[in-house]
Coordinates of N, CA, C and O in Angstrom, one line a residue:
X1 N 4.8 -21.1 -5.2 CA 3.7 -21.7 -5.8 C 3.1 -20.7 -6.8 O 2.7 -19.6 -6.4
X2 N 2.9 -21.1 -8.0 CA 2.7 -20.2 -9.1 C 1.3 -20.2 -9.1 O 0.8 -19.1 -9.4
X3 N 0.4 -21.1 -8.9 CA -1.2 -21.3 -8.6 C -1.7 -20.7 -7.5 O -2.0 -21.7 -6.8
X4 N -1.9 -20.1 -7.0 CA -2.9 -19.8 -5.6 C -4.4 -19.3 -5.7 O -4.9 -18.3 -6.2
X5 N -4.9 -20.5 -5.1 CA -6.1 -19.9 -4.9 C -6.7 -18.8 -4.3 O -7.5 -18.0 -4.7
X6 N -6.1 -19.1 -3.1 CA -6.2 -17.8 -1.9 C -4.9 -17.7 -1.5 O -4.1 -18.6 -1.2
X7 N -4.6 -16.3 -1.4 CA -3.4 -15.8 -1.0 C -3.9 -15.1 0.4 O -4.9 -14.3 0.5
X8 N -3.2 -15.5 1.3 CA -3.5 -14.5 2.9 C -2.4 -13.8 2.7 O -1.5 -14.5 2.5
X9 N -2.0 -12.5 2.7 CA -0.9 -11.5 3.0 C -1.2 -10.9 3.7 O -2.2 -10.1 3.7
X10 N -0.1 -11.4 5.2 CA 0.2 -10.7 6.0 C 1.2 -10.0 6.3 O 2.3 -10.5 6.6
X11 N 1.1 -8.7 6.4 CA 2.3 -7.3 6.2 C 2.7 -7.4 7.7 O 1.9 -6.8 8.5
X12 N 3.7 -7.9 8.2 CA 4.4 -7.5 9.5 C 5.6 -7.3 9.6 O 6.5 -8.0 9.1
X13 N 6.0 -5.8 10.4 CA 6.8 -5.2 10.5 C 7.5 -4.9 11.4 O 7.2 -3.7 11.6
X14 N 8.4 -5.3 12.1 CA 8.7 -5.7 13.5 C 9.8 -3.9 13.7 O 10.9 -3.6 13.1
X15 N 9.2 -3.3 14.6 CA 9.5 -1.9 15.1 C 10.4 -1.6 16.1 O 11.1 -0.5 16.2
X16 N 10.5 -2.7 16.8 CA 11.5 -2.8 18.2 C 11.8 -3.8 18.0 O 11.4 -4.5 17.0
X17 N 12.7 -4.0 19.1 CA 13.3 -5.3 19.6 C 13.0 -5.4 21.0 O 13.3 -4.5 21.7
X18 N 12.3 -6.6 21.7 CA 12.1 -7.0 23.0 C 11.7 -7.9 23.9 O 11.8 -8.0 25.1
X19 N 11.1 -8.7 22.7 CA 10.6 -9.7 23.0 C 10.9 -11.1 23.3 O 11.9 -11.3 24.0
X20 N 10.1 -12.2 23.0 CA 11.2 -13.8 23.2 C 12.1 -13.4 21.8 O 11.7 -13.0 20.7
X21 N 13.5 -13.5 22.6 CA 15.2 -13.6 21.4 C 15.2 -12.4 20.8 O 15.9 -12.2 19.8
X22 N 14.2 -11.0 21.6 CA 14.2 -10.1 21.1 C 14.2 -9.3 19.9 O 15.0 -8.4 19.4
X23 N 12.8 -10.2 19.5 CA 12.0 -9.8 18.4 C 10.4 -9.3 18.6 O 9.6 -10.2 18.9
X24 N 10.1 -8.6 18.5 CA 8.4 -8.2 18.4 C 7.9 -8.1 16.7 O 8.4 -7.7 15.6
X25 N 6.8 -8.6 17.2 CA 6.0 -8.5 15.7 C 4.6 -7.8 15.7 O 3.6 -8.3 16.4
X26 N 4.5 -6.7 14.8 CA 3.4 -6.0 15.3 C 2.6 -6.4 14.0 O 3.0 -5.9 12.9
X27 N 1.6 -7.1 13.9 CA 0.2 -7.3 12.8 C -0.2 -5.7 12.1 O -1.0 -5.1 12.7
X28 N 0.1 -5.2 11.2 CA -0.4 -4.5 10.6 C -1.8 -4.4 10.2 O -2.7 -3.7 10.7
X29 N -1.8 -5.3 8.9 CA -2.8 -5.9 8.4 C -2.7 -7.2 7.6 O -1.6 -7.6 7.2
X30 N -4.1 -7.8 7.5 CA -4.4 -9.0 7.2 C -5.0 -8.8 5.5 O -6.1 -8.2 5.5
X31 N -4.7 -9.2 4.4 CA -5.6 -8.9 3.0 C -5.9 -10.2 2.5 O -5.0 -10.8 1.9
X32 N -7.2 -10.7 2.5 CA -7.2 -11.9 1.8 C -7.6 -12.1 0.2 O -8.8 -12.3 -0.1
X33 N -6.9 -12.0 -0.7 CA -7.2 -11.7 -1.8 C -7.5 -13.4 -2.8 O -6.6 -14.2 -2.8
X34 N -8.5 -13.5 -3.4 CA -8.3 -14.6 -4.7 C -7.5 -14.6 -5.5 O -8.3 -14.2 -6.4
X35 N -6.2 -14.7 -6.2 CA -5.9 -14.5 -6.9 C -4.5 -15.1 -7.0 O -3.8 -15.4 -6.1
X36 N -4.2 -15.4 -8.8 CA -2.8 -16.0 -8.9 C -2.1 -14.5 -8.7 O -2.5 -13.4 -8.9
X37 N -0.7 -15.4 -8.1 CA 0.2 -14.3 -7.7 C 1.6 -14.7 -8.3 O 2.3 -15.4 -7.6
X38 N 2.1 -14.5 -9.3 CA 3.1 -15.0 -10.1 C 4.1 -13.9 -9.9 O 5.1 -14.1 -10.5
X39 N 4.2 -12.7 -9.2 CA 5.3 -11.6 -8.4 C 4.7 -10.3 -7.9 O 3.8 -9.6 -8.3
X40 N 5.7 -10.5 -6.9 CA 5.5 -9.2 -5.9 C 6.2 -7.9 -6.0 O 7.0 -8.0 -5.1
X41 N 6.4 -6.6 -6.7 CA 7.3 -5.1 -6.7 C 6.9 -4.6 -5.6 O 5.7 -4.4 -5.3
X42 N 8.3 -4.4 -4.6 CA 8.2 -3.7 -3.9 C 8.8 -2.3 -3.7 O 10.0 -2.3 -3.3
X43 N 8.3 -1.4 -3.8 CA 8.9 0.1 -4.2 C 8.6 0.8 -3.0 O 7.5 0.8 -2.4
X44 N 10.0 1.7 -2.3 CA 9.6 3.2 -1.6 C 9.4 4.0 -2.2 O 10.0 3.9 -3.3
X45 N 8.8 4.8 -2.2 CA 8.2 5.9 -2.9 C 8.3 7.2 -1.8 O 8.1 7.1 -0.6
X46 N 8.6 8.6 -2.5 CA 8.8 9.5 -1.7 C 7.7 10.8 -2.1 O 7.9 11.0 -3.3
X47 N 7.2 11.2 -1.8 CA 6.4 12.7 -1.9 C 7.2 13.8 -1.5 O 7.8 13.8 -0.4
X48 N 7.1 15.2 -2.5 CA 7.7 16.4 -1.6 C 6.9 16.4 -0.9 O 6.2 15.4 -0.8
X49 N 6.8 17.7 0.2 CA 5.9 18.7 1.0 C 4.9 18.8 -0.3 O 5.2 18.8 -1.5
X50 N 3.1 18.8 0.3 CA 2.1 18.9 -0.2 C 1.9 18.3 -1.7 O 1.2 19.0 -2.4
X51 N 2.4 17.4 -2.1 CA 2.4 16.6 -3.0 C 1.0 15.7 -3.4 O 0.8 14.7 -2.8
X52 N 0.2 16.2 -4.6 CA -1.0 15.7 -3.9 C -1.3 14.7 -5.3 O -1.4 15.2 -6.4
X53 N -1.3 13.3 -5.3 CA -1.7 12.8 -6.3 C -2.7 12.5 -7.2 O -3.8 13.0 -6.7
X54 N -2.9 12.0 -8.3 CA -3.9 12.7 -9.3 C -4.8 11.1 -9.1 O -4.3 10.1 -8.9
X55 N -6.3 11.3 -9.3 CA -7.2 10.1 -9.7 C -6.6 9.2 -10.4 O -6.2 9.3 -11.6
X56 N -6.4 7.8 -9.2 CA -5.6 6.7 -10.1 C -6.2 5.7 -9.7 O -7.2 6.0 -9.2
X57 N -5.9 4.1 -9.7 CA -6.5 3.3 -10.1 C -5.1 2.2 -10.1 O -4.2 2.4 -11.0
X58 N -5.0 1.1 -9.3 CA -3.7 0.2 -9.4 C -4.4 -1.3 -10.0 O -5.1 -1.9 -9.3
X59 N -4.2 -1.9 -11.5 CA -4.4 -3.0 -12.2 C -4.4 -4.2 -11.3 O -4.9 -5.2 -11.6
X60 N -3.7 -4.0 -10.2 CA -3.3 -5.5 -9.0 C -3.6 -4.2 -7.8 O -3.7 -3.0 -7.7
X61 N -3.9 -5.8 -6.7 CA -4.2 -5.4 -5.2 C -2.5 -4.5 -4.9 O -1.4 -5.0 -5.1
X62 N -2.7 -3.2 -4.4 CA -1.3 -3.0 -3.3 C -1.4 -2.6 -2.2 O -2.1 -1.5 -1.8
X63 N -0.7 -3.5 -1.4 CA -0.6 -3.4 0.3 C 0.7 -2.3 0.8 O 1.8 -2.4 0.3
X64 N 0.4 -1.8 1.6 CA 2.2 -0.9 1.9 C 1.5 -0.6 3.4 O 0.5 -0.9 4.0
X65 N 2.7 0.0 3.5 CA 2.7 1.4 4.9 C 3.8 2.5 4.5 O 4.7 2.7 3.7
X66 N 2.9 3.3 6.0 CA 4.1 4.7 6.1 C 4.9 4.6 6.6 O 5.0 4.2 7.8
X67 N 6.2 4.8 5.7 CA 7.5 5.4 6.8 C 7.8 6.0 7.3 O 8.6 5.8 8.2
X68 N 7.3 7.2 6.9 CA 7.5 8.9 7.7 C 6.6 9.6 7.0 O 5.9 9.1 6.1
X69 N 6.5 10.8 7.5 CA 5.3 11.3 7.2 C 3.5 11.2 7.5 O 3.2 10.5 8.4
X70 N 2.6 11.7 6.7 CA 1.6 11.2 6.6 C 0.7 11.6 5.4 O 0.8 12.6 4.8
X71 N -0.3 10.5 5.1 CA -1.0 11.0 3.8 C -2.2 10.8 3.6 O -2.6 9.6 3.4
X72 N -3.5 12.2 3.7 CA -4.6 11.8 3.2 C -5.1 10.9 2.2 O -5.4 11.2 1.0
X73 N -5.2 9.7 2.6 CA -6.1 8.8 1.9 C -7.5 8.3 2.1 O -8.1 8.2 3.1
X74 N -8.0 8.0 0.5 CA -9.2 7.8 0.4 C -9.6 7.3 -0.8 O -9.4 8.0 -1.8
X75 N -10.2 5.9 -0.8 CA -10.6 5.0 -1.9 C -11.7 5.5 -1.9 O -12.3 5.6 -0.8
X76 N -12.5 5.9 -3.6 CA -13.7 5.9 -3.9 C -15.2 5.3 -3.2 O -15.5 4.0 -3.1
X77 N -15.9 6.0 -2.9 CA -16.4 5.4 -2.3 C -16.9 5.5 -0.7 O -18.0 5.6 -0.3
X78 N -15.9 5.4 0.0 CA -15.0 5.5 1.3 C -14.9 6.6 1.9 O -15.3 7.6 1.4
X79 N -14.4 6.8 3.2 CA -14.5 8.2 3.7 C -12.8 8.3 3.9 O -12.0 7.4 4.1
X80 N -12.6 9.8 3.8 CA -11.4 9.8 3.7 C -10.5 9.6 5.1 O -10.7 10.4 6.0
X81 N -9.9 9.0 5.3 CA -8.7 9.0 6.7 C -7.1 9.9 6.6 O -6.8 10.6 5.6
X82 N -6.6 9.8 7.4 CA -4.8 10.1 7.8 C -4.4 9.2 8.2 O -4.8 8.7 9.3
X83 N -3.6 8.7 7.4 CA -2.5 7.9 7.9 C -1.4 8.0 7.7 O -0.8 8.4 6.7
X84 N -0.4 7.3 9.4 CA 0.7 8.2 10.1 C 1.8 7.0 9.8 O 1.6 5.8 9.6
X85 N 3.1 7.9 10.0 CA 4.3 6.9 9.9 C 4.1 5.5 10.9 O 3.8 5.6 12.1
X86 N 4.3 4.3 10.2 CA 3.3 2.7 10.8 C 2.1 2.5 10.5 O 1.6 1.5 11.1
X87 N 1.2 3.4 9.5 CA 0.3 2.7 9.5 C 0.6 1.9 8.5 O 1.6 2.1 7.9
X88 N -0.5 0.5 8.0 CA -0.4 0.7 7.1 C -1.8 0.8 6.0 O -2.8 1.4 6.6
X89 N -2.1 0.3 4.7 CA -3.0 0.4 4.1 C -3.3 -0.6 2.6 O -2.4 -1.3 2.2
X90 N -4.3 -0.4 2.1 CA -4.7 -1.7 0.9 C -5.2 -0.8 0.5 O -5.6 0.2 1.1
X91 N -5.1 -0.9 -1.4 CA -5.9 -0.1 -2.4 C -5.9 -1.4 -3.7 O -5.2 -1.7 -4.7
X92 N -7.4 -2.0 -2.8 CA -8.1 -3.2 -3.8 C -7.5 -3.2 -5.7 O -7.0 -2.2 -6.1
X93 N -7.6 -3.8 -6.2 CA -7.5 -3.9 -7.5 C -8.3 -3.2 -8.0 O -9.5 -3.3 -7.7
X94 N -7.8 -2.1 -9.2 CA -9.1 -1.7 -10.0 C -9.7 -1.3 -9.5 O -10.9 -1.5 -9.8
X95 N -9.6 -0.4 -8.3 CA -10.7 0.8 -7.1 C -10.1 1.7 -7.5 O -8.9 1.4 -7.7
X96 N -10.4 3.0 -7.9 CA -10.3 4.7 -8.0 C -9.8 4.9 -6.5 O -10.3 4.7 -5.4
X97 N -8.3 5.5 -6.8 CA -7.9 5.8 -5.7 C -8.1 7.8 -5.3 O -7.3 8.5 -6.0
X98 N -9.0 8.6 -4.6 CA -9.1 9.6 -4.7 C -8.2 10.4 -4.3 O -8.0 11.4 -5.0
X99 N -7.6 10.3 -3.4 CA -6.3 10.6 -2.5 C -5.6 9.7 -2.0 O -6.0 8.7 -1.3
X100 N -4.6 9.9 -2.2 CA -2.9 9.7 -1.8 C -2.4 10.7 -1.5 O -1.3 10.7 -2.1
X101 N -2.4 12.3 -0.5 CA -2.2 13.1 -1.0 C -0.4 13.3 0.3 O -0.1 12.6 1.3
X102 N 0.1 13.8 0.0 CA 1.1 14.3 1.7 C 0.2 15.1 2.2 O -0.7 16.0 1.8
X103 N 0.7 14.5 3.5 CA -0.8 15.3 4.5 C 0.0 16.3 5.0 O -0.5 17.0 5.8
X104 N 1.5 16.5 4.5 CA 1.7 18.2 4.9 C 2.5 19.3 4.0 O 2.3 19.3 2.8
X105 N 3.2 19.9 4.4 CA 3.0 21.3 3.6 C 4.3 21.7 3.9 O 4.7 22.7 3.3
X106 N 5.2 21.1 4.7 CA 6.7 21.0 4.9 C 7.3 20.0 4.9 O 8.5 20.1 5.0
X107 N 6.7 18.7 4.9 CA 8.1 17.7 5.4 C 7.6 17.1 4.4 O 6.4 17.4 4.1
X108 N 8.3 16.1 3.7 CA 8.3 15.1 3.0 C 8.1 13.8 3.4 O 8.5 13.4 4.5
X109 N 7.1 12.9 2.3 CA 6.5 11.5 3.1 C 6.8 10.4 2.3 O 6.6 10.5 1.1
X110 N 7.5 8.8 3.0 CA 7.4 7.8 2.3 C 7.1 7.2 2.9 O 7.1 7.1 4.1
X111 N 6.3 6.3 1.8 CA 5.8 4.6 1.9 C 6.3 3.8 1.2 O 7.0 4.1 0.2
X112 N 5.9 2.6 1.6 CA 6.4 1.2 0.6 C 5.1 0.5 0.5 O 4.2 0.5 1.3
X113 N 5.0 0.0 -1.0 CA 4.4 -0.3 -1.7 C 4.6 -1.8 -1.8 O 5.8 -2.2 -1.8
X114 N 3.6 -3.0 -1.8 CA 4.1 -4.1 -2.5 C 2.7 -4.0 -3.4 O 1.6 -3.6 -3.1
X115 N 3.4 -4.7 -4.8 CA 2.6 -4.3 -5.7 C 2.2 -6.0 -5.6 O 3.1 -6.7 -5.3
X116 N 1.0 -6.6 -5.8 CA 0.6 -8.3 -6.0 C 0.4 -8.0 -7.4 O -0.1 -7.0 -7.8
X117 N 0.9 -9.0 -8.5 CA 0.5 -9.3 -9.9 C 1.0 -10.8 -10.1 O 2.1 -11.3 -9.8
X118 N -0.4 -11.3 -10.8 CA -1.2 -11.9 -11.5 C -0.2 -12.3 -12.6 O -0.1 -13.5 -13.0
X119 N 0.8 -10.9 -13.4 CA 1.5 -11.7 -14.7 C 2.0 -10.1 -14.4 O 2.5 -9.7 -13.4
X120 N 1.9 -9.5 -15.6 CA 3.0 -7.8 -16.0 C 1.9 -6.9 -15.8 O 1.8 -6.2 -16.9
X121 N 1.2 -6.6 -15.2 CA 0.1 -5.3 -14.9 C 1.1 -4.1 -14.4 O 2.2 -4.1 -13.9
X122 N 0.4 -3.0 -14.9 CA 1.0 -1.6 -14.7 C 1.3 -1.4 -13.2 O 0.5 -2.0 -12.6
X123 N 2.2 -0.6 -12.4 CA 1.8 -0.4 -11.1 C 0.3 0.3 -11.2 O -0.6 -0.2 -10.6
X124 N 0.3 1.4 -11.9 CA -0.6 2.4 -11.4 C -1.6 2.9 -13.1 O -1.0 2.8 -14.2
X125 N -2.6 3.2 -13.0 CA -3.1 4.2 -14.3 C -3.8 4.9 -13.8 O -4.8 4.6 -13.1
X126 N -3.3 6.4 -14.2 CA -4.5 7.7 -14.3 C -5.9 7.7 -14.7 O -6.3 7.0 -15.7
X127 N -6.8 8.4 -14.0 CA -7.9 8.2 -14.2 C -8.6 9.5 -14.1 O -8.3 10.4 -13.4
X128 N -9.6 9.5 -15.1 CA -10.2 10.9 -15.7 C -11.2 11.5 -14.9 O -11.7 12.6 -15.3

């Protein structure tokens, strides 16, 4: 459906196996966003050790989690958290993202990214 009024995106990511036909499904999170959604980029993305990203800002809503690692985050505004390999996280449209940073100093950290757009928006732009 190329029209949506409301989009519910629900990120679930099933971690084990155990359940009925031995499947579990663990609710991550819930994002309810307004908006047309005409495609979704979904990117892993990797950080060295202490890799700290610069003031940015994503043109569309993106929802992800951690796959290993972990990374100080903190949207403008906001108080900063850690988040660990399973969590996951939302960085609203057009919010100042302050940190994304690797929350460490030897290991290397990835997430996945789903980018929501509207039509051809940037993943990401730097911000001064």
């Amino acid at each position: 459906m190329k029209y949506l009024i409301s989009v519910i995106f629900s990120l679930t990511i099933s971690f084990t196996m155990a359940q009925q036909n031995g499947i579990i499904r663990k609710n991550l999170d819930t994002v309810i966003m307004n908006q047309i959604v005409s495609k979704v980029e979904v990117q892993e993305i990797t950080f060295p050790p202490n890799q700290v990203a610069p003031k940015h800002l994503h043109p569309c809503p993106v929802v992800g989690y951690i796959k290993s690692g972990a990374v100080l985050f903190q949207i403008e505004g906001k108080e900063p958290v850690i988040l660990k390999e399973g969590d996951s996280f939302y960085e609203p449209k057009n919010s100042n993202i302050i940190h994304f940073d690797n929350a460490s100093k030897d290991k290397p950290m990835t997430f996945i990214a789903f980018y929501i757009k509207e039509a051809n928006e940037e993943n990401v732009k730097l911000v001064q």
